[in-house]
Structure formats: C-alpha cells, structure tokens
Amino acid sequence: MHGNVEVKHTGGEPVLGLLPTIFVFDNDIGGNLEVKNNNVNSINIFDNKIHGNLKLNRNVFNFGTISNNLTDVKKTHK
C-alpha cells in the first residue's frame, strides 16, 4: 500500500454499552499510519510494516484516555 493510512473519528456514543474496536494488522504501509480522535474499546496494531511513522493521538478508550501506550515500535528501513 503506497502513501499514508489514517483511522480517525470512529466511535461516538456507545450502542448497547459497546464501542467499536480498531484492528490494523498484516499490512505493508509505504507512508505513515495515524490513528487519531477515536472513541473506542481498544486499538490493536500488530504485524505491520510501516515505512513512515506510527502516530496515536487523542484517542479515548472505554476505560479512559491512555498515554504512553506504544511499546516495541520498530522503524523499517528500505
């Protein structure tokens, strides 16, 4: 996949007490992956090659806003 991928403005008010869950997995992204302004149960990002940057901004989870939740992020070089 060439270019950037954005996942933004998902969620909102819970339906039957549930919020959506974001899954991004097994992709080769030529640019940046940005996940921002989402109101969700969880964000799951795994087994991706991201040639640009991974950005998580202003996401609210069902149990509150989490900061410093990035672990084991590796930059891929061509």
Coordinates of N, CA and C in Angstrom, one line a residue:
M1 N 0.9 -1.2 0.0 CA 0.0 0.0 0.0 C 0.9 1.2 0.0
H2 N 0.7 2.1 -0.9 CA 1.5 3.3 -1.0 C 0.8 4.4 -0.2
G3 N 1.6 5.4 0.2 CA 1.1 6.6 0.9 C 0.7 6.3 2.4
N4 N -0.1 7.2 2.9 CA -0.4 7.2 4.3 C -1.8 6.5 4.6
V5 N -2.0 6.0 5.8 CA -3.3 5.5 6.2 C -3.7 6.2 7.5
E6 N -4.9 6.6 7.5 CA -5.5 7.3 8.7 C -6.7 6.6 9.1
V7 N -6.8 6.4 10.4 CA -8.1 5.9 11.0 C -8.5 7.0 12.0
K8 N -9.6 7.7 11.7 CA -9.9 8.8 12.6 C -11.4 9.0 12.7
H9 N -11.8 9.5 13.9 CA -13.2 9.9 14.2 C -14.2 8.7 14.2
T10 N -13.7 7.5 14.7 CA -14.6 6.4 14.8 C -15.2 6.4 16.2
G11 N -16.3 5.7 16.4 CA -16.9 5.6 17.7 C -18.0 6.6 17.9
G12 N -18.0 7.3 19.1 CA -19.0 8.2 19.4 C -19.7 7.7 20.7
E13 N -21.0 7.8 20.7 CA -21.7 7.3 21.9 C -21.8 5.8 21.8
P14 N -21.7 5.1 23.0 CA -21.8 3.6 23.0 C -23.2 3.2 22.5
V15 N -23.3 2.1 21.8 CA -24.6 1.4 21.4 C -24.7 0.2 22.2
L16 N -25.7 0.1 23.0 CA -25.9 -1.0 23.9 C -24.7 -1.2 24.9
G17 N -24.1 -0.1 25.2 CA -22.9 -0.1 26.1 C -21.6 -0.5 25.4
L18 N -21.6 -0.7 24.1 CA -20.4 -1.1 23.4 C -19.9 0.0 22.5
L19 N -18.6 0.0 22.4 CA -17.9 0.9 21.4 C -17.1 0.0 20.4
P20 N -16.8 0.6 19.2 CA -16.1 -0.3 18.3 C -14.6 -0.5 18.7
T21 N -14.0 -1.5 18.1 CA -12.6 -1.9 18.3 C -11.9 -1.7 16.9
I22 N -10.7 -1.1 17.0 CA -9.9 -0.9 15.7 C -8.9 -2.0 15.6
F23 N -8.8 -2.6 14.5 CA -7.8 -3.6 14.2 C -7.0 -3.2 12.9
V24 N -5.7 -3.1 13.0 CA -4.8 -2.8 11.8 C -3.8 -3.9 11.9
F25 N -3.8 -4.9 11.0 CA -2.8 -5.9 11.1 C -2.4 -6.5 9.7
D26 N -1.2 -6.9 9.6 CA -0.6 -7.6 8.4 C -0.7 -6.7 7.2
N27 N -0.2 -5.5 7.3 CA -0.1 -4.6 6.2 C 1.3 -4.1 5.9
D28 N 1.6 -3.7 4.7 CA 2.8 -3.0 4.4 C 2.4 -1.6 3.9
I29 N 2.6 -0.7 4.8 CA 2.2 0.7 4.6 C 3.4 1.5 4.2
G30 N 3.4 2.1 3.0 CA 4.5 2.9 2.4 C 4.8 4.2 3.1
G31 N 3.8 4.7 3.8 CA 3.9 6.0 4.5 C 3.7 5.9 6.0
N32 N 2.9 6.8 6.5 CA 2.6 6.9 7.9 C 1.3 6.2 8.2
L33 N 1.1 5.6 9.4 CA -0.1 5.2 10.0 C -0.5 6.1 11.1
E34 N -1.6 6.7 11.0 CA -2.1 7.7 12.0 C -3.5 7.3 12.5
V35 N -3.6 7.1 13.8 CA -4.8 6.7 14.5 C -5.2 7.8 15.4
K36 N -6.2 8.6 15.2 CA -6.5 9.8 16.0 C -8.0 10.1 16.1
N37 N -8.3 10.7 17.3 CA -9.6 11.2 17.6 C -10.7 10.1 17.5
N38 N -10.4 8.9 18.1 CA -11.3 7.8 18.1 C -11.8 7.6 19.6
N39 N -13.0 7.1 19.7 CA -13.7 6.8 20.9 C -14.0 5.3 20.8
V40 N -13.1 4.4 21.4 CA -13.2 3.0 21.1 C -13.0 2.2 22.3
N41 N -13.3 0.9 22.2 CA -12.9 -0.1 23.3 C -11.5 -0.3 23.3
S42 N -10.9 -0.6 22.1 CA -9.4 -0.8 22.0 C -8.9 -0.5 20.6
I43 N -7.6 -0.4 20.6 CA -6.9 -0.2 19.3 C -5.8 -1.3 19.2
N44 N -5.9 -2.2 18.2 CA -5.0 -3.3 18.0 C -4.2 -3.1 16.7
I45 N -2.9 -2.9 16.9 CA -2.0 -2.7 15.7 C -0.9 -3.7 15.9
F46 N -0.8 -4.7 14.9 CA 0.2 -5.7 15.0 C 0.6 -6.3 13.7
D47 N 1.8 -6.8 13.5 CA 2.3 -7.5 12.3 C 2.2 -6.6 11.1
N48 N 2.6 -5.3 11.2 CA 2.6 -4.3 10.1 C 4.0 -3.9 9.8
K49 N 4.3 -3.6 8.6 CA 5.5 -2.9 8.2 C 5.0 -1.4 7.9
I50 N 5.5 -0.5 8.7 CA 5.2 0.9 8.5 C 6.4 1.6 8.1
H51 N 6.5 2.1 6.9 CA 7.8 2.7 6.4 C 7.9 4.1 6.8
G52 N 6.8 4.8 7.3 CA 6.9 6.1 7.8 C 6.8 6.1 9.3
N53 N 5.9 6.8 9.9 CA 5.8 6.9 11.3 C 4.4 6.3 11.8
L54 N 4.4 5.8 13.0 CA 3.1 5.4 13.7 C 2.8 6.5 14.6
K55 N 1.6 7.1 14.5 CA 1.1 8.2 15.3 C -0.2 7.8 16.0
L56 N -0.3 7.9 17.3 CA -1.5 7.7 18.0 C -1.8 9.0 18.8
N57 N -2.9 9.7 18.4 CA -3.2 11.0 19.0 C -4.6 11.1 19.4
R58 N -4.9 11.6 20.6 CA -6.2 12.0 21.1 C -7.3 10.9 20.9
N59 N -6.9 9.6 21.3 CA -7.8 8.5 21.4 C -8.3 8.3 22.8
V60 N -9.6 8.1 22.9 CA -10.3 7.8 24.2 C -10.8 6.4 24.2
F61 N -10.4 5.7 25.2 CA -10.8 4.3 25.3 C -12.0 4.2 26.3
N62 N -12.7 3.1 26.3 CA -13.9 2.8 27.1 C -13.5 3.1 28.6
F63 N -12.3 2.8 29.0 CA -11.9 3.0 30.4 C -11.1 4.2 30.6
G64 N -11.1 5.2 29.7 CA -10.3 6.4 29.9 C -9.2 6.6 28.9
T65 N -8.7 7.8 28.8 CA -7.6 8.1 27.9 C -6.3 7.5 28.4
I66 N -5.5 6.8 27.6 CA -4.3 6.2 27.9 C -3.1 6.9 27.2
S67 N -2.1 7.3 28.0 CA -0.9 7.9 27.3 C 0.3 6.9 27.5
N68 N 1.3 7.1 26.7 CA 2.5 6.3 26.7 C 2.1 4.8 26.5
N69 N 1.3 4.5 25.5 CA 0.8 3.2 25.3 C 1.5 2.5 24.1
L70 N 2.6 3.1 23.6 CA 3.3 2.4 22.5 C 4.4 1.6 23.0
T71 N 4.5 0.4 22.6 CA 5.6 -0.5 23.0 C 6.1 -1.2 21.8
D72 N 7.4 -1.5 21.8 CA 8.0 -2.3 20.7 C 7.8 -1.8 19.3
V73 N 7.9 -0.5 19.1 CA 7.7 0.1 17.7 C 9.1 0.1 17.1
K74 N 9.1 -0.5 15.9 CA 10.4 -0.6 15.2 C 10.2 0.1 13.8
K75 N 11.2 0.9 13.5 CA 11.2 1.6 12.2 C 11.8 0.7 11.1
T76 N 11.1 0.6 10.0 CA 11.6 -0.2 8.9 C 12.4 0.7 7.9
H77 N 13.5 0.2 7.5 CA 14.3 0.9 6.5 C 14.4 0.1 5.3
K78 N 14.2 0.8 4.1 CA 14.3 0.1 2.8 C 15.8 -0.1 2.5

